[in-house]
Amino acid sequence: MLQEALRKEGAGWTGASAIIVAAGTGTRMGRPKQFLPLGGRPTIEWTLQIFLEIPEISEIILVMTADNIREHGARLASERIRVVEGGENRMESVRRGFEAVSPEADLVAVHDGARPLVTREIILAALEEAYQSGAALPAVPVKDTLKKVASKQLWISSTPIRSSYWSAQTPQCYRREILEEALRMFPDDKKATDESQLVERAGHQVRIVPSSNENIKITTPEDVTIAEALLAKRHLGLRPEIRSGFGFDIHRLVAGRELWLAGVRLEHTKGLLGHSDGDAVLHASCDAVLGGAGLGEIGLLFPPEDPKFKGIASREIVAAVRRRLDERGGILAHLDVTLLAEEPKIKPHYDSMRQSLISLWGLEETRMSLKAKSHEGLGEIGRGEAIACYAVATIVLTGTLHSQRKE
Ligand code: MG
């Protein structure tokens, strides 16, 4: 489409740049939405992939926070993706992105990093319209009847005529000089929620390109479910997968140490010897979860030879494992733990240990099982020289891209 338009018009168009704004710090869903996993892959990577598949886009300016640049910048940057640091609000981030646009670009598309379901067709249609008329954005007609509410008490003041309202999406596309002029005319505008309103205020006409309801912005938790379903439809191999992970740990019981089990400190004359607090229950359960998610083992996350982890509380290890699981798009569905200890007697501590596991792993009551057994006096455990633990974790990976699996 765009290239046909270019051929009609002859030369003149030399390149389109895409500014992808992913500098939001919104923590409504626990982390910035552009990094929420969809099908085991961060949202922003789905977004970038679509733009990378369009050869007419000669460069992508990815605007992120300094923290995200430190964490993801090196991985995401490439020949076509330039990473720049964003500002305090969306408009400031767009400005900084625009400053990085190369002088050859005639058209600039500004896109939300949290809109991973945009399509090649939507992007090219918006670019083409911007090429023809100067400024264009994809939008869909509003589906629900709108109500204007004027008071905090939620009284409706009027009902606008629905047919004249559209929901604006991105990429919003502009001839370079038009966006430049709008950004220059309103340098202090911090509140604008899209660039188009600055372009409109600057006196330019902006044209709507009818788009698709699938081009949603990931904003609330249910959007993740919807986005995964839509991605599953597009990539037929994307489906949830259930996996099991197994973990085992054993520590020597020695005098002069605190005894920690399942994140609870037990009164006892001895404690478990270890680089950390020696909590065999938490270590076995961490290994089970990591194993089920295909993420290795705690020895890799917290190498025992690394002095900075010396004496670390095992609850911190659990927190790190939960973060890794979440990044992988995994959910811990069930944890089954069997503790082997001759002494101390576990029974008086059983309830607090079980509650501790439930809370450390963020599980519902029914998704956690703890069993404690003696070792019938047999072997090192039976002699009270060691405590051991087995754990089995059931992990649901919310979506796994089978179609992209390397065979
Ligand atoms: Mg251990």
Coordinates of C-alpha atoms and ligand atoms in Angstrom, one line a residue:
M1 CA 0.0 0.0 0.0
L2 CA 2.6 2.5 1.1
Q3 CA 5.0 1.5 -1.6
E4 CA 2.2 1.8 -4.2
A5 CA 1.5 5.3 -2.9
L6 CA 5.2 6.1 -3.1
R7 CA 5.4 4.8 -6.7
K8 CA 2.4 7.0 -7.6
E9 CA 4.0 10.1 -6.0
G10 CA 7.4 9.3 -7.3
A11 CA 10.5 9.8 -5.0
G12 CA 10.3 12.1 -2.0
W13 CA 9.8 9.6 0.7
T14 CA 13.0 8.2 2.0
G15 CA 12.2 6.6 5.3
A16 CA 9.9 6.0 8.2
S17 CA 11.0 6.0 11.8
A18 CA 9.0 4.4 14.6
I19 CA 9.2 5.8 18.1
I20 CA 8.1 3.1 20.5
V21 CA 7.3 4.5 23.9
A22 CA 7.9 2.1 26.6
A23 CA 9.0 4.3 29.5
G24 CA 5.9 3.9 31.7
T25 CA 6.6 3.0 35.3
G26 CA 3.0 2.1 36.1
T27 CA 3.0 -0.6 38.7
R28 CA -0.7 -1.3 38.6
M29 CA 0.1 -4.8 37.6
G30 CA 3.2 -5.3 39.6
R31 CA 5.6 -4.1 36.9
P32 CA 5.5 -1.8 33.9
K33 CA 2.9 -3.2 31.5
Q34 CA 5.2 -3.2 28.5
F35 CA 7.3 -5.9 30.2
L36 CA 4.4 -8.1 31.3
P37 CA 4.9 -11.6 29.8
L38 CA 2.5 -12.7 27.1
G39 CA 3.0 -16.3 26.2
G40 CA 6.3 -16.3 28.1
R41 CA 7.7 -13.3 26.2
P42 CA 7.7 -9.7 27.4
T43 CA 5.0 -7.5 25.7
I44 CA 7.5 -5.1 24.3
E45 CA 9.2 -7.9 22.3
W46 CA 5.9 -8.8 20.6
T47 CA 5.5 -5.1 19.7
L48 CA 9.1 -4.7 18.4
Q49 CA 8.8 -7.9 16.3
I50 CA 5.9 -6.5 14.2
F51 CA 7.8 -3.3 13.5
L52 CA 11.0 -5.2 12.7
E53 CA 9.0 -7.2 10.1
I54 CA 8.2 -4.1 8.1
P55 CA 11.1 -3.2 5.9
E56 CA 9.6 0.3 5.2
I57 CA 10.4 1.2 8.8
S58 CA 14.1 2.0 8.6
E59 CA 14.7 2.6 12.3
I60 CA 13.0 2.1 15.6
I61 CA 13.7 4.4 18.5
L62 CA 12.8 2.5 21.7
V63 CA 12.2 4.9 24.6
M64 CA 12.6 3.2 28.0
T65 CA 13.4 4.2 31.6
A66 CA 17.0 4.2 32.8
D67 CA 16.3 1.1 34.9
N68 CA 14.8 -0.8 32.0
I69 CA 17.7 0.3 29.8
R70 CA 20.1 -1.2 32.3
E71 CA 18.2 -4.4 32.5
H72 CA 17.0 -4.9 28.9
G73 CA 18.8 -2.3 26.7
A74 CA 21.7 -4.4 25.6
R75 CA 19.4 -7.3 24.6
L76 CA 16.8 -5.2 22.7
A77 CA 19.1 -2.8 20.9
S78 CA 20.2 -3.8 17.4
E79 CA 21.2 -2.4 14.1
R80 CA 17.6 -1.1 13.6
I81 CA 16.6 -0.5 17.2
R82 CA 18.1 2.5 19.0
V83 CA 17.5 2.7 22.7
V84 CA 17.0 6.2 24.4
E85 CA 16.1 7.2 27.8
G86 CA 12.5 8.5 28.4
G87 CA 11.2 11.4 30.4
E88 CA 8.9 11.8 33.3
N89 CA 5.7 11.7 31.2
R90 CA 4.6 10.4 27.9
M91 CA 5.1 13.7 26.0
E92 CA 8.6 14.1 27.4
S93 CA 9.4 10.6 26.3
V94 CA 8.1 11.3 22.8
R95 CA 10.2 14.4 22.6
R96 CA 13.3 12.6 23.6
G97 CA 12.5 9.9 21.1
F98 CA 11.9 12.4 18.4
E99 CA 15.3 14.0 19.0
A100 CA 16.9 10.7 18.2
V101 CA 15.0 10.3 14.8
S102 CA 17.5 10.3 12.0
P103 CA 17.3 13.3 9.6
E104 CA 16.5 11.1 6.6
A105 CA 13.1 10.1 8.1
D106 CA 10.2 11.8 6.3
L107 CA 7.5 10.0 8.3
V108 CA 7.4 9.3 12.0
A109 CA 5.2 6.7 13.7
V110 CA 4.7 7.0 17.5
H111 CA 3.5 3.7 19.0
D112 CA 2.7 2.5 22.5
G113 CA 5.1 -0.3 23.7
A114 CA 2.1 -1.9 25.4
R115 CA 0.2 -2.4 22.1
P116 CA 1.6 -5.7 21.0
L117 CA -1.3 -6.7 18.8
V118 CA -0.9 -4.0 16.2
T119 CA -0.6 -5.4 12.7
R120 CA 1.5 -4.7 9.6
E121 CA -1.7 -3.6 7.9
I122 CA -2.6 -1.1 10.6
I123 CA 0.9 0.4 10.6
L124 CA 1.2 0.7 6.8
A125 CA -2.3 2.1 6.5
A126 CA -1.6 4.8 9.1
L127 CA 1.8 5.6 7.5
E128 CA 0.2 5.8 4.1
E129 CA -2.5 8.2 5.2
A130 CA 0.1 10.4 7.0
Y131 CA 2.1 10.5 3.8
Q132 CA -1.0 11.6 1.9
S133 CA -2.6 14.0 4.4
G134 CA 0.2 14.8 6.9
A135 CA -1.2 13.3 10.1
A136 CA -3.2 10.1 10.8
L137 CA -4.0 7.7 13.5
P138 CA -5.7 4.3 13.7
A139 CA -9.0 4.3 15.7
V140 CA -12.1 2.3 16.2
P141 CA -15.7 3.5 16.7
V142 CA -16.7 3.6 20.4
K143 CA -18.8 0.5 21.1
D144 CA -20.4 1.4 24.4
T145 CA -22.7 4.4 24.9
L146 CA -20.7 7.2 26.5
K147 CA -21.8 9.1 29.6
K148 CA -20.5 12.4 30.7
V149 CA -20.1 12.6 34.4
A150 CA -19.7 16.0 36.0
S151 CA -19.7 15.2 39.7
K152 CA -17.7 13.1 42.1
Q153 CA -21.0 11.5 43.1
L154 CA -21.2 10.0 39.7
W155 CA -24.3 11.8 38.4
I156 CA -24.6 11.7 34.7
S157 CA -24.7 15.1 33.1
S158 CA -25.2 14.2 29.5
T159 CA -25.1 11.5 26.9
P160 CA -23.1 12.4 23.8
I161 CA -24.0 11.0 20.4
R162 CA -21.9 7.9 20.2
S163 CA -21.6 7.8 16.4
S164 CA -19.2 10.8 16.5
Y165 CA -16.7 9.2 18.9
W166 CA -13.8 7.0 18.1
S167 CA -11.2 5.4 20.4
A168 CA -7.7 6.5 19.4
Q169 CA -5.0 3.9 19.1
T170 CA -1.4 4.0 17.9
P171 CA 0.8 4.1 15.8
Q172 CA 0.0 7.8 15.3
C173 CA 1.8 8.8 12.1
Y174 CA 3.0 12.2 11.0
R175 CA 5.0 13.9 8.3
R176 CA 8.1 14.7 10.2
E177 CA 7.8 18.5 10.0
I178 CA 4.2 18.4 11.3
L179 CA 5.1 16.5 14.5
E180 CA 8.2 18.6 14.9
E181 CA 6.2 21.8 14.7
A182 CA 3.6 20.6 17.3
L183 CA 6.3 19.5 19.7
R184 CA 8.0 22.8 19.3
M185 CA 4.8 24.9 19.8
F186 CA 3.9 23.2 23.1
P187 CA 7.2 22.5 24.7
D188 CA 5.7 22.4 28.3
D189 CA 2.7 20.3 27.7
K190 CA 3.0 17.4 30.1
K191 CA -0.6 16.3 30.2
A192 CA -1.3 15.3 26.6
T193 CA -2.0 11.6 26.4
D194 CA -1.3 11.5 22.7
E195 CA 0.7 13.5 20.2
S196 CA -2.3 14.1 18.0
Q197 CA -3.9 16.6 20.4
L198 CA -0.8 18.8 20.1
V199 CA -0.9 18.4 16.3
E200 CA -4.6 19.3 16.3
R201 CA -3.9 22.3 18.5
A202 CA -1.2 23.4 16.2
G203 CA -3.9 23.8 13.6
H204 CA -3.3 20.6 11.5
Q205 CA -6.0 18.2 10.3
V206 CA -5.5 14.7 11.6
R207 CA -7.3 11.9 9.8
I208 CA -8.6 8.7 11.3
V209 CA -7.7 5.3 9.7
P210 CA -10.2 2.7 10.7
S211 CA -8.4 0.1 12.7
S212 CA -9.1 -3.2 14.5
N213 CA -10.5 -3.8 18.0
E214 CA -7.6 -6.3 18.4
N215 CA -5.1 -3.4 18.6
I216 CA -5.6 -3.2 22.4
K217 CA -3.3 -1.5 24.9
I218 CA -2.3 -3.7 27.8
T219 CA -3.6 -1.7 30.8
T220 CA -5.5 -4.0 33.2
P221 CA -5.0 -7.6 34.1
E222 CA -7.8 -8.9 31.9
D223 CA -6.0 -7.3 28.9
V224 CA -3.3 -9.9 29.4
T225 CA -5.8 -12.7 29.1
I226 CA -7.4 -11.1 26.0
A227 CA -4.0 -10.5 24.4
E228 CA -2.8 -14.0 25.0
A229 CA -6.0 -15.4 23.4
L230 CA -5.5 -13.1 20.4
L231 CA -1.8 -14.1 20.1
A232 CA -2.9 -17.8 20.4
K233 CA -5.2 -17.3 17.5
R234 CA -2.5 -15.7 15.4
H235 CA 0.2 -18.2 16.5
L236 CA -1.6 -21.4 16.6
G237 CA 1.1 -23.0 18.8
L238 CA 0.6 -20.7 21.7
R239 CA -1.1 -22.6 24.5
P240 CA -0.8 -23.1 28.3
E241 CA 1.4 -26.0 29.3
I242 CA 1.6 -27.8 32.6
R243 CA 5.0 -29.0 33.9
S244 CA 6.4 -30.7 37.0
G245 CA 9.6 -29.8 38.9
F246 CA 11.3 -31.8 41.5
G247 CA 13.7 -30.5 44.2
F248 CA 15.8 -32.1 46.9
D249 CA 18.0 -30.6 49.6
I250 CA 19.9 -31.8 52.7
H251 CA 21.8 -29.9 55.3
R252 CA 24.0 -31.0 58.2
L253 CA 22.5 -30.3 61.7
V254 CA 25.2 -28.7 63.9
A255 CA 25.5 -27.0 67.3
G256 CA 25.7 -23.2 67.4
R257 CA 23.4 -22.4 64.5
E258 CA 19.9 -21.1 64.3
L259 CA 17.4 -23.6 62.9
W260 CA 15.3 -22.3 60.0
L261 CA 12.8 -24.4 58.2
A262 CA 10.1 -23.3 55.8
G263 CA 11.0 -19.7 56.6
V264 CA 10.3 -20.2 60.3
R265 CA 12.9 -20.1 63.1
L266 CA 12.5 -23.2 65.4
E267 CA 13.8 -23.3 68.9
H268 CA 16.4 -26.0 69.0
T269 CA 20.0 -26.6 70.3
K270 CA 21.3 -27.1 66.7
G271 CA 20.8 -25.5 63.3
L272 CA 21.4 -26.3 59.7
L273 CA 24.9 -25.7 58.4
G274 CA 25.0 -23.8 55.1
H275 CA 26.2 -20.9 53.1
S276 CA 22.7 -19.3 53.6
D277 CA 20.5 -19.9 56.6
G278 CA 20.4 -23.6 55.5
D279 CA 16.6 -23.8 55.1
A280 CA 16.4 -27.1 53.3
V281 CA 12.6 -26.8 52.9
L282 CA 12.8 -23.5 51.0
H283 CA 15.8 -24.7 49.0
A284 CA 14.1 -27.9 47.9
S285 CA 10.9 -26.0 47.0
C286 CA 12.9 -23.3 45.1
D287 CA 14.6 -26.0 43.1
A288 CA 11.3 -27.7 42.3
V289 CA 9.8 -24.4 41.0
L290 CA 12.9 -23.5 39.0
G291 CA 13.1 -27.1 37.6
G292 CA 9.4 -27.0 36.5
A293 CA 9.9 -23.7 34.8
G294 CA 13.1 -24.8 33.1
L295 CA 15.0 -22.1 34.9
G296 CA 17.9 -24.1 36.3
E297 CA 18.6 -24.3 40.0
I298 CA 19.3 -22.0 43.0
G299 CA 23.0 -22.7 42.8
L300 CA 23.0 -20.8 39.5
L301 CA 20.9 -17.9 40.9
F302 CA 22.8 -17.7 44.2
P303 CA 26.3 -19.3 43.6
P304 CA 27.6 -20.5 47.0
E305 CA 31.0 -19.2 46.1
D306 CA 29.7 -15.7 45.8
P307 CA 30.5 -13.9 49.1
K308 CA 27.6 -11.4 48.6
F309 CA 25.1 -14.3 49.2
K310 CA 26.7 -15.4 52.4
G311 CA 24.2 -15.7 55.3
I312 CA 21.4 -14.7 52.9
A313 CA 17.9 -15.4 54.3
S314 CA 16.3 -18.1 52.2
R315 CA 13.1 -16.1 52.0
E316 CA 15.0 -13.7 49.7
I317 CA 15.9 -16.7 47.5
V318 CA 12.2 -17.5 47.3
A319 CA 11.4 -13.9 46.3
A320 CA 14.0 -14.0 43.5
V321 CA 12.6 -17.4 42.3
R322 CA 9.1 -16.0 42.2
R323 CA 10.3 -13.0 40.1
R324 CA 12.0 -15.3 37.7
L325 CA 8.9 -17.5 37.4
D326 CA 6.8 -14.4 36.8
E327 CA 9.1 -13.1 34.1
R328 CA 8.9 -16.5 32.4
G329 CA 5.1 -16.2 32.4
G330 CA 4.7 -19.1 34.8
I331 CA 2.3 -19.7 37.6
L332 CA 2.9 -22.0 40.6
A333 CA -0.2 -24.1 40.7
H334 CA 0.7 -26.5 43.5
L335 CA 3.6 -27.3 45.8
D336 CA 4.0 -30.6 47.6
V337 CA 6.7 -30.8 50.2
T338 CA 8.0 -33.7 52.3
L339 CA 10.4 -32.9 55.1
L340 CA 12.5 -35.6 56.7
A341 CA 13.7 -34.8 60.3
E342 CA 14.3 -36.9 63.4
E343 CA 14.7 -33.9 65.6
P344 CA 13.4 -31.4 66.6
K345 CA 9.8 -32.7 66.6
I346 CA 8.0 -30.9 63.8
K347 CA 4.4 -31.3 65.0
P348 CA 4.4 -28.2 67.3
H349 CA 5.7 -26.0 64.4
Y350 CA 3.7 -27.6 61.6
D351 CA 1.0 -25.0 61.3
S352 CA 3.4 -22.0 61.3
M353 CA 5.7 -23.7 58.8
R354 CA 2.7 -24.5 56.5
Q355 CA 1.4 -20.9 56.8
S356 CA 4.9 -19.6 56.1
L357 CA 5.2 -21.6 52.9
I358 CA 1.7 -20.5 51.8
S359 CA 2.6 -16.9 52.3
L360 CA 6.2 -17.0 50.9
W361 CA 5.0 -18.7 47.8
G362 CA 1.8 -16.6 47.5
L363 CA -0.4 -19.7 47.3
E364 CA -4.0 -20.4 48.2
E365 CA -4.4 -22.8 51.1
T366 CA -5.4 -25.7 48.9
R367 CA -2.4 -25.4 46.7
M368 CA 0.2 -26.4 49.2
S369 CA 0.9 -29.6 51.0
L370 CA 3.5 -30.1 53.7
K371 CA 4.3 -33.5 55.2
A372 CA 6.9 -34.1 57.9
K373 CA 8.3 -37.5 58.6
S374 CA 10.9 -39.0 60.9
H375 CA 13.5 -41.2 59.3
E376 CA 12.8 -44.2 61.7
G377 CA 16.2 -43.8 63.3
L378 CA 18.0 -44.8 60.1
G379 CA 21.1 -43.3 58.6
E380 CA 22.4 -39.7 59.1
I381 CA 18.9 -38.2 59.2
G382 CA 17.7 -40.9 61.6
R383 CA 20.7 -40.1 63.9
G384 CA 19.7 -36.4 63.9
E385 CA 22.8 -35.4 62.0
A386 CA 21.0 -33.9 59.1
I387 CA 17.6 -32.7 57.8
A388 CA 16.4 -33.3 54.3
C389 CA 13.5 -32.2 52.1
Y390 CA 11.8 -33.3 48.9
A391 CA 9.5 -31.0 46.9
V392 CA 7.4 -31.3 43.8
A393 CA 6.1 -28.2 42.1
T394 CA 3.4 -28.0 39.4
I395 CA 3.9 -25.1 37.1
V396 CA 1.5 -23.7 34.5
L397 CA 3.3 -21.8 31.8
T398 CA 0.6 -19.4 30.6
G399 CA 1.5 -19.7 27.0
T400 CA 4.4 -21.4 25.3
L401 CA 5.3 -20.6 21.7
H402 CA 5.6 -24.1 20.2
S403 CA 5.7 -22.7 16.8
Q404 CA 9.0 -20.9 17.6
R405 CA 10.5 -23.9 19.4
K406 CA 13.8 -24.9 17.9
E407 CA 13.5 -28.6 16.9
Ligands
MG1 MG 20.5 -26.0 50.5

